[in-house]
PDB file of C-alpha atoms in Angstrom:
ATOM      1  CA  ASP P   1     -14.732  -1.635  11.022  1.00  0.00           C
ATOM      2  CA  GLN P   2     -12.093   0.633   9.595  1.00  0.00           C
ATOM      3  CA  GLN P   3      -8.971   0.746  11.710  1.00  0.00           C
ATOM      4  CA  VAL P   4      -7.273   3.510   9.747  1.00  0.00           C
ATOM      5  CA  LYS P   5      -9.346   6.473   8.688  1.00  0.00           C
ATOM      6  CA  GLN P   6      -8.636   9.366   6.400  1.00  0.00           C
ATOM      7  CA  ASN P   7     -11.761  11.440   6.749  1.00  0.00           C
ATOM      8  CA  SER P   8     -10.980  13.957   4.033  1.00  0.00           C
ATOM      9  CA  PRO P   9     -11.311  12.376   0.587  1.00  0.00           C
ATOM     10  CA  SER P  10      -9.808  15.438  -1.050  1.00  0.00           C
ATOM     11  CA  LEU P  11      -7.772  18.537  -0.305  1.00  0.00           C
ATOM     12  CA  SER P  12      -6.927  21.513  -2.477  1.00  0.00           C
ATOM     13  CA  VAL P  13      -3.967  23.754  -1.670  1.00  0.00           C
ATOM     14  CA  GLN P  14      -2.241  26.656  -3.377  1.00  0.00           C
ATOM     15  CA  GLU P  15       1.312  26.156  -4.546  1.00  0.00           C
ATOM     16  CA  GLY P  16       3.806  27.272  -1.911  1.00  0.00           C
ATOM     17  CA  ARG P  17       1.396  26.815   0.969  1.00  0.00           C
ATOM     18  CA  ILE P  18       1.331  24.039   3.522  1.00  0.00           C
ATOM     19  CA  SER P  19      -0.627  20.840   2.886  1.00  0.00           C
ATOM     20  CA  ILE P  20      -1.824  18.986   5.964  1.00  0.00           C
ATOM     21  CA  LEU P  21      -3.176  15.484   5.523  1.00  0.00           C
ATOM     22  CA  ASN P  22      -4.771  13.811   8.505  1.00  0.00           C
ATOM     23  CA  CYS P  23      -5.165  10.223   9.590  1.00  0.00           C
ATOM     24  CA  ASP P  24      -6.838   8.619  12.588  1.00  0.00           C
ATOM     25  CA  TYR P  25      -6.520   5.059  13.824  1.00  0.00           C
ATOM     26  CA  THR P  26      -8.385   2.966  16.328  1.00  0.00           C
ATOM     27  CA  ASN P  27      -6.014   0.135  17.195  1.00  0.00           C
ATOM     28  CA  SER P  28      -3.627   1.116  19.973  1.00  0.00           C
ATOM     29  CA  MET P  29      -1.437  -1.864  19.089  1.00  0.00           C
ATOM     30  CA  PHE P  30      -0.202  -0.178  15.911  1.00  0.00           C
ATOM     31  CA  ASP P  31       3.424   0.733  16.395  1.00  0.00           C
ATOM     32  CA  TYR P  32       4.519   1.919  12.984  1.00  0.00           C
ATOM     33  CA  PHE P  33       2.905   4.365  10.642  1.00  0.00           C
ATOM     34  CA  LEU P  34       3.665   5.175   7.043  1.00  0.00           C
ATOM     35  CA  TRP P  35       2.572   7.554   4.347  1.00  0.00           C
ATOM     36  CA  TYR P  36       2.432   6.571   0.715  1.00  0.00           C
ATOM     37  CA  LYS P  37       1.877   8.654  -2.367  1.00  0.00           C
ATOM     38  CA  LYS P  38       0.092   7.227  -5.342  1.00  0.00           C
ATOM     39  CA  TYR P  39      -0.327   8.478  -8.886  1.00  0.00           C
ATOM     40  CA  PRO P  40      -3.106   7.035 -11.060  1.00  0.00           C
ATOM     41  CA  ALA P  41      -2.348   3.574 -12.481  1.00  0.00           C
ATOM     42  CA  GLU P  42       0.874   3.289 -10.495  1.00  0.00           C
ATOM     43  CA  GLY P  43       1.791   1.477  -7.322  1.00  0.00           C
ATOM     44  CA  PRO P  44       2.099   3.505  -4.111  1.00  0.00           C
ATOM     45  CA  THR P  45       5.468   5.078  -3.357  1.00  0.00           C
ATOM     46  CA  PHE P  46       6.765   5.129   0.178  1.00  0.00           C
ATOM     47  CA  LEU P  47       7.137   8.695   1.483  1.00  0.00           C
ATOM     48  CA  ILE P  48       7.876   8.791   5.153  1.00  0.00           C
ATOM     49  CA  SER P  49       7.291   6.765   8.282  1.00  0.00           C
ATOM     50  CA  ILE P  50       7.241   7.132  12.029  1.00  0.00           C
ATOM     51  CA  SER P  51       7.642   4.723  14.892  1.00  0.00           C
ATOM     52  CA  SER P  52       5.307   4.929  17.843  1.00  0.00           C
ATOM     53  CA  ILE P  53       8.231   5.846  20.099  1.00  0.00           C
ATOM     54  CA  LYS P  54       8.540   9.174  18.282  1.00  0.00           C
ATOM     55  CA  ASP P  55       6.167  12.057  17.828  1.00  0.00           C
ATOM     56  CA  LYS P  56       7.789  13.683  14.819  1.00  0.00           C
ATOM     57  CA  ASN P  57       9.827  12.673  11.816  1.00  0.00           C
ATOM     58  CA  GLU P  58      11.062  15.048   9.160  1.00  0.00           C
ATOM     59  CA  ASP P  59      12.413  14.408   5.683  1.00  0.00           C
ATOM     60  CA  GLY P  60      12.898  17.425   3.489  1.00  0.00           C
ATOM     61  CA  ARG P  61       9.548  19.016   2.745  1.00  0.00           C
ATOM     62  CA  PHE P  62       7.675  16.198   4.470  1.00  0.00           C
ATOM     63  CA  THR P  63       7.032  15.969   8.197  1.00  0.00           C
ATOM     64  CA  VAL P  64       4.886  13.405   9.944  1.00  0.00           C
ATOM     65  CA  PHE P  65       3.486  14.099  13.395  1.00  0.00           C
ATOM     66  CA  LEU P  66       2.135  11.404  15.682  1.00  0.00           C
ATOM     67  CA  ASN P  67      -0.188  12.025  18.618  1.00  0.00           C
ATOM     68  CA  LYS P  68      -0.578   8.652  20.307  1.00  0.00           C
ATOM     69  CA  SER P  69      -3.034   9.807  22.944  1.00  0.00           C
ATOM     70  CA  ALA P  70      -5.357  11.070  20.238  1.00  0.00           C
ATOM     71  CA  LYS P  71      -4.524   8.174  17.884  1.00  0.00           C
ATOM     72  CA  HIS P  72      -3.891  10.718  15.206  1.00  0.00           C
ATOM     73  CA  LEU P  73      -1.144  11.399  12.745  1.00  0.00           C
ATOM     74  CA  SER P  74      -0.677  14.021  10.119  1.00  0.00           C
ATOM     75  CA  LEU P  75       1.540  14.624   7.135  1.00  0.00           C
ATOM     76  CA  HIS P  76       2.728  18.158   6.479  1.00  0.00           C
ATOM     77  CA  ILE P  77       4.109  19.155   3.112  1.00  0.00           C
ATOM     78  CA  VAL P  78       5.856  22.517   3.022  1.00  0.00           C
ATOM     79  CA  PRO P  79       6.008  24.150   0.562  1.00  0.00           C
ATOM     80  CA  SER P  80       3.472  22.334  -1.568  1.00  0.00           C
ATOM     81  CA  GLN P  81       4.306  21.881  -5.239  1.00  0.00           C
ATOM     82  CA  PRO P  82       2.086  20.962  -8.204  1.00  0.00           C
ATOM     83  CA  GLY P  83       4.002  17.677  -8.505  1.00  0.00           C
ATOM     84  CA  ASP P  84       2.734  16.742  -5.071  1.00  0.00           C
ATOM     85  CA  SER P  85      -0.745  16.339  -6.520  1.00  0.00           C
ATOM     86  CA  ALA P  86      -1.582  12.681  -5.924  1.00  0.00           C
ATOM     87  CA  VAL P  87      -3.518  10.421  -3.592  1.00  0.00           C
ATOM     88  CA  TYR P  88      -1.899  10.036  -0.199  1.00  0.00           C
ATOM     89  CA  PHE P  89      -2.459   6.897   1.815  1.00  0.00           C
ATOM     90  CA  CYS P  90      -1.881   6.587   5.511  1.00  0.00           C
ATOM     91  CA  ALA P  91      -0.963   3.093   6.671  1.00  0.00           C
ATOM     92  CA  ALA P  92      -0.363   1.433   9.996  1.00  0.00           C
ATOM     93  CA  SER P  93       1.131  -1.824  11.103  1.00  0.00           C
ATOM     94  CA  MET P  94       2.104  -3.672  14.221  1.00  0.00           C
ATOM     95  CA  TYR P  95       4.938  -5.996  15.079  1.00  0.00           C
ATOM     96  CA  TYR P  96       3.787  -9.354  16.352  1.00  0.00           C
ATOM     97  CA  GLY P  97       4.905 -12.952  16.309  1.00  0.00           C
ATOM     98  CA  GLY P  98       8.450 -11.872  15.549  1.00  0.00           C
ATOM     99  CA  SER P  99       7.653 -10.161  12.297  1.00  0.00           C
ATOM    100  CA  GLN P 100       6.132  -7.021  10.915  1.00  0.00           C
ATOM    101  CA  GLY P 101       2.464  -7.341  10.149  1.00  0.00           C
ATOM    102  CA  ASN P 102       0.783  -6.251   6.981  1.00  0.00           C
ATOM    103  CA  LEU P 103      -0.180  -2.680   6.349  1.00  0.00           C
ATOM    104  CA  ILE P 104      -3.664  -1.430   7.095  1.00  0.00           C
ATOM    105  CA  PHE P 105      -4.462   1.420   4.738  1.00  0.00           C
ATOM    106  CA  GLY P 106      -6.773   4.365   4.972  1.00  0.00           C
ATOM    107  CA  LYS P 107      -8.929   5.183   1.963  1.00  0.00           C
ATOM    108  CA  GLY P 108      -6.637   7.945   0.847  1.00  0.00           C
ATOM    109  CA  THR P 109      -6.830  11.701   0.430  1.00  0.00           C
ATOM    110  CA  LYS P 110      -6.536  13.219  -3.006  1.00  0.00           C
ATOM    111  CA  LEU P 111      -4.301  16.274  -2.833  1.00  0.00           C
ATOM    112  CA  SER P 112      -4.495  18.895  -5.561  1.00  0.00           C
ATOM    113  CA  VAL P 113      -1.848  21.594  -5.535  1.00  0.00           C
ATOM    114  CA  LYS P 114      -2.835  24.509  -7.733  1.00  0.00           C
ATOM    115  CA  PRO P 115      -0.216  26.716  -9.379  1.00  0.00           C
TER     116      PRO P 115
ATOM    117  CA  GLY V   1      16.240   2.370  -3.098  1.00  0.00           C
ATOM    118  CA  ALA V   2      14.359  -0.915  -3.027  1.00  0.00           C
ATOM    119  CA  VAL V   3      12.729  -1.764  -6.336  1.00  0.00           C
ATOM    120  CA  VAL V   4       9.808  -4.072  -6.927  1.00  0.00           C
ATOM    121  CA  SER V   5       8.694  -4.964 -10.425  1.00  0.00           C
ATOM    122  CA  GLN V   6       5.473  -6.474 -11.695  1.00  0.00           C
ATOM    123  CA  HIS V   7       4.808  -8.201 -14.954  1.00  0.00           C
ATOM    124  CA  PRO V   8       2.744  -7.682 -16.960  1.00  0.00           C
ATOM    125  CA  SER V   9       1.773  -4.077 -16.362  1.00  0.00           C
ATOM    126  CA  ARG V  10      -1.438  -4.512 -18.281  1.00  0.00           C
ATOM    127  CA  VAL V  11      -3.317  -7.594 -19.440  1.00  0.00           C
ATOM    128  CA  ILE V  12      -6.588  -8.232 -21.176  1.00  0.00           C
ATOM    129  CA  CYS V  13      -7.997 -11.733 -21.110  1.00  0.00           C
ATOM    130  CA  LYS V  14     -11.195 -13.517 -21.976  1.00  0.00           C
ATOM    131  CA  SER V  15     -13.631 -14.726 -19.384  1.00  0.00           C
ATOM    132  CA  GLY V  16     -12.800 -18.228 -18.214  1.00  0.00           C
ATOM    133  CA  THR V  17      -9.072 -18.037 -18.842  1.00  0.00           C
ATOM    134  CA  SER V  18      -6.298 -17.797 -16.252  1.00  0.00           C
ATOM    135  CA  VAL V  19      -3.796 -15.007 -15.849  1.00  0.00           C
ATOM    136  CA  LYS V  20      -0.482 -15.035 -13.996  1.00  0.00           C
ATOM    137  CA  ILE V  21       1.033 -11.887 -12.513  1.00  0.00           C
ATOM    138  CA  GLU V  22       4.633 -11.849 -11.342  1.00  0.00           C
ATOM    139  CA  CYS V  23       6.075  -9.748  -8.550  1.00  0.00           C
ATOM    140  CA  ARG V  24       9.836  -9.481  -8.143  1.00  0.00           C
ATOM    141  CA  SER V  25      12.038  -7.693  -5.645  1.00  0.00           C
ATOM    142  CA  LEU V  26      14.986  -6.626  -7.774  1.00  0.00           C
ATOM    143  CA  ASP V  27      17.631  -5.582  -5.281  1.00  0.00           C
ATOM    144  CA  PHE V  28      16.641  -7.114  -1.978  1.00  0.00           C
ATOM    145  CA  GLN V  29      15.340 -10.334  -0.535  1.00  0.00           C
ATOM    146  CA  ALA V  30      11.796 -10.440   0.690  1.00  0.00           C
ATOM    147  CA  THR V  31      10.629 -13.159   2.987  1.00  0.00           C
ATOM    148  CA  THR V  32       7.145 -11.700   2.827  1.00  0.00           C
ATOM    149  CA  MET V  33       5.250 -10.325  -0.123  1.00  0.00           C
ATOM    150  CA  PHE V  34       1.738  -8.972  -0.127  1.00  0.00           C
ATOM    151  CA  TRP V  35      -0.912  -8.846  -2.803  1.00  0.00           C
ATOM    152  CA  TYR V  36      -3.407  -5.999  -2.904  1.00  0.00           C
ATOM    153  CA  ARG V  37      -6.347  -5.144  -5.048  1.00  0.00           C
ATOM    154  CA  GLN V  38      -7.536  -1.625  -5.577  1.00  0.00           C
ATOM    155  CA  PHE V  39     -11.172  -0.946  -6.189  1.00  0.00           C
ATOM    156  CA  PRO V  40     -12.316   2.362  -7.694  1.00  0.00           C
ATOM    157  CA  LYS V  41     -12.536   5.106  -5.076  1.00  0.00           C
ATOM    158  CA  LYS V  42     -11.530   2.668  -2.374  1.00  0.00           C
ATOM    159  CA  SER V  43      -8.386   1.910  -0.529  1.00  0.00           C
ATOM    160  CA  LEU V  44      -5.971  -0.846  -1.258  1.00  0.00           C
ATOM    161  CA  MET V  45      -7.449  -4.103  -0.029  1.00  0.00           C
ATOM    162  CA  LEU V  46      -5.061  -6.768   1.143  1.00  0.00           C
ATOM    163  CA  MET V  47      -5.804 -10.055  -0.552  1.00  0.00           C
ATOM    164  CA  ALA V  48      -3.124 -12.317   0.848  1.00  0.00           C
ATOM    165  CA  THR V  49       0.248 -12.514   2.499  1.00  0.00           C
ATOM    166  CA  SER V  50       2.802 -14.613   0.711  1.00  0.00           C
ATOM    167  CA  ASN V  51       5.649 -16.196   2.655  1.00  0.00           C
ATOM    168  CA  GLU V  52       8.595 -17.778   0.934  1.00  0.00           C
ATOM    169  CA  GLY V  53       8.447 -21.542   1.116  1.00  0.00           C
ATOM    170  CA  SER V  54       5.043 -21.788   2.748  1.00  0.00           C
ATOM    171  CA  LYS V  55       1.394 -21.422   1.892  1.00  0.00           C
ATOM    172  CA  ALA V  56      -0.066 -17.978   1.515  1.00  0.00           C
ATOM    173  CA  THR V  57      -2.382 -16.540   4.127  1.00  0.00           C
ATOM    174  CA  TYR V  58      -5.582 -15.236   2.606  1.00  0.00           C
ATOM    175  CA  GLU V  59      -7.763 -12.474   3.948  1.00  0.00           C
ATOM    176  CA  GLN V  60     -11.367 -13.183   4.762  1.00  0.00           C
ATOM    177  CA  GLY V  61     -13.524 -13.230   1.695  1.00  0.00           C
ATOM    178  CA  VAL V  62     -10.698 -13.931  -0.747  1.00  0.00           C
ATOM    179  CA  GLU V  63     -11.068 -17.253  -2.555  1.00  0.00           C
ATOM    180  CA  LYS V  64      -7.766 -19.080  -2.347  1.00  0.00           C
ATOM    181  CA  ASP V  65      -8.713 -21.472  -5.146  1.00  0.00           C
ATOM    182  CA  LYS V  66      -9.391 -18.557  -7.438  1.00  0.00           C
ATOM    183  CA  PHE V  67      -6.377 -16.430  -6.555  1.00  0.00           C
ATOM    184  CA  LEU V  68      -3.437 -18.821  -6.450  1.00  0.00           C
ATOM    185  CA  ILE V  69      -0.303 -17.430  -4.860  1.00  0.00           C
ATOM    186  CA  ASN V  70       3.121 -18.963  -5.063  1.00  0.00           C
ATOM    187  CA  HIS V  71       6.237 -17.565  -3.378  1.00  0.00           C
ATOM    188  CA  ALA V  72       8.894 -19.707  -4.981  1.00  0.00           C
ATOM    189  CA  SER V  73      11.941 -17.730  -3.934  1.00  0.00           C
ATOM    190  CA  LEU V  74      13.002 -14.772  -1.821  1.00  0.00           C
ATOM    191  CA  THR V  75      12.605 -12.497  -4.816  1.00  0.00           C
ATOM    192  CA  LEU V  76       9.566 -13.818  -6.645  1.00  0.00           C
ATOM    193  CA  SER V  77       5.891 -14.216  -5.877  1.00  0.00           C
ATOM    194  CA  THR V  78       3.169 -14.963  -8.409  1.00  0.00           C
ATOM    195  CA  LEU V  79      -0.575 -14.393  -8.357  1.00  0.00           C
ATOM    196  CA  THR V  80      -2.666 -16.477 -10.731  1.00  0.00           C
ATOM    197  CA  VAL V  81      -6.249 -15.445 -11.302  1.00  0.00           C
ATOM    198  CA  THR V  82      -7.969 -18.652 -12.363  1.00  0.00           C
ATOM    199  CA  SER V  83     -11.128 -18.804 -14.454  1.00  0.00           C
ATOM    200  CA  ALA V  84     -11.235 -15.032 -14.604  1.00  0.00           C
ATOM    201  CA  HIS V  85     -14.542 -13.200 -14.769  1.00  0.00           C
ATOM    202  CA  PRO V  86     -15.295  -9.574 -15.633  1.00  0.00           C
ATOM    203  CA  GLU V  87     -15.737  -8.764 -11.930  1.00  0.00           C
ATOM    204  CA  ASP V  88     -12.092  -9.724 -11.408  1.00  0.00           C
ATOM    205  CA  SER V  89     -11.103  -6.752 -13.536  1.00  0.00           C
ATOM    206  CA  SER V  90      -9.067  -4.529 -11.267  1.00  0.00           C
ATOM    207  CA  PHE V  91      -5.695  -3.059 -10.462  1.00  0.00           C
ATOM    208  CA  TYR V  92      -3.529  -5.608  -8.646  1.00  0.00           C
ATOM    209  CA  ILE V  93      -0.519  -4.407  -6.693  1.00  0.00           C
ATOM    210  CA  CYS V  94       2.139  -6.394  -4.911  1.00  0.00           C
ATOM    211  CA  SER V  95       4.511  -5.234  -2.224  1.00  0.00           C
ATOM    212  CA  ALA V  96       7.592  -6.734  -0.661  1.00  0.00           C
ATOM    213  CA  ASN V  97       8.869  -6.440   2.878  1.00  0.00           C
ATOM    214  CA  PRO V  98      12.669  -6.505   3.133  1.00  0.00           C
ATOM    215  CA  GLN V  99      14.093  -8.783   5.756  1.00  0.00           C
ATOM    216  CA  ARG V 100      14.210  -6.956   9.112  1.00  0.00           C
ATOM    217  CA  GLY V 101      12.499  -3.941   7.548  1.00  0.00           C
ATOM    218  CA  TYR V 102       9.301  -2.143   8.375  1.00  0.00           C
ATOM    219  CA  GLU V 103       8.593  -0.515   5.049  1.00  0.00           C
ATOM    220  CA  GLN V 104       6.858  -2.251   2.249  1.00  0.00           C
ATOM    221  CA  TYR V 105       7.927  -1.434  -1.262  1.00  0.00           C
ATOM    222  CA  PHE V 106       5.273  -1.583  -3.884  1.00  0.00           C
ATOM    223  CA  GLY V 107       5.316  -2.761  -7.430  1.00  0.00           C
ATOM    224  CA  PRO V 108       3.896  -0.544 -10.171  1.00  0.00           C
ATOM    225  CA  GLY V 109       0.710  -2.591 -10.360  1.00  0.00           C
ATOM    226  CA  THR V 110      -0.998  -4.697 -13.008  1.00  0.00           C
ATOM    227  CA  ARG V 111      -4.216  -3.618 -14.697  1.00  0.00           C
ATOM    228  CA  LEU V 112      -6.319  -6.685 -15.415  1.00  0.00           C
ATOM    229  CA  THR V 113      -9.279  -6.422 -17.751  1.00  0.00           C
ATOM    230  CA  VAL V 114     -11.462  -9.467 -18.258  1.00  0.00           C
ATOM    231  CA  THR V 115     -13.747  -9.310 -21.273  1.00  0.00           C
TER     232      THR V 115
END
């Protein structure tokens, strides 16, 4: 049973436009959500995160929105650049037993930004 | 930012031999390190959680006698693939969780090929 779902395996966007990557989760105990970017044959790179007490977090061109009632989060990239082309992983975790739990990853969405 | 290194980045070994992969947090202390395996077209799969000074916690389906994990210090964890077989060929990624931090910082990964 997949607890974190990224239903779109791929997304193609024109340079300069907005990229919207979506993520759904099933476990209401998750209290921290993260987005990672991954190039082929490299480890994931942390992009941006959001705590469950917030509904929006912005960092430069990247904004993450969290809708707890819908158990949905999205990553917006504006404006999209060709260098943003990568696989984006959504991840969720929960704090329990006095420590942060491991990350549960979605399967990733491959973003292609065309010049 | 937090940097995690892995060594080696790429290794080819013969079937039946053992391979050790190192994961180091270079500029922070990590009480917890995680080991992931990435399968083609699939998400990162958590293999085990490594805690400094104690035994690793393995995910269901991961053979602890085959994938030996040692977390000898707050900056070093090792994964040893024992008696490697071609089906163990994969991309192995470690991550480290800074003390009192939510984010996990990933290493660049190790490509293991077993011939």
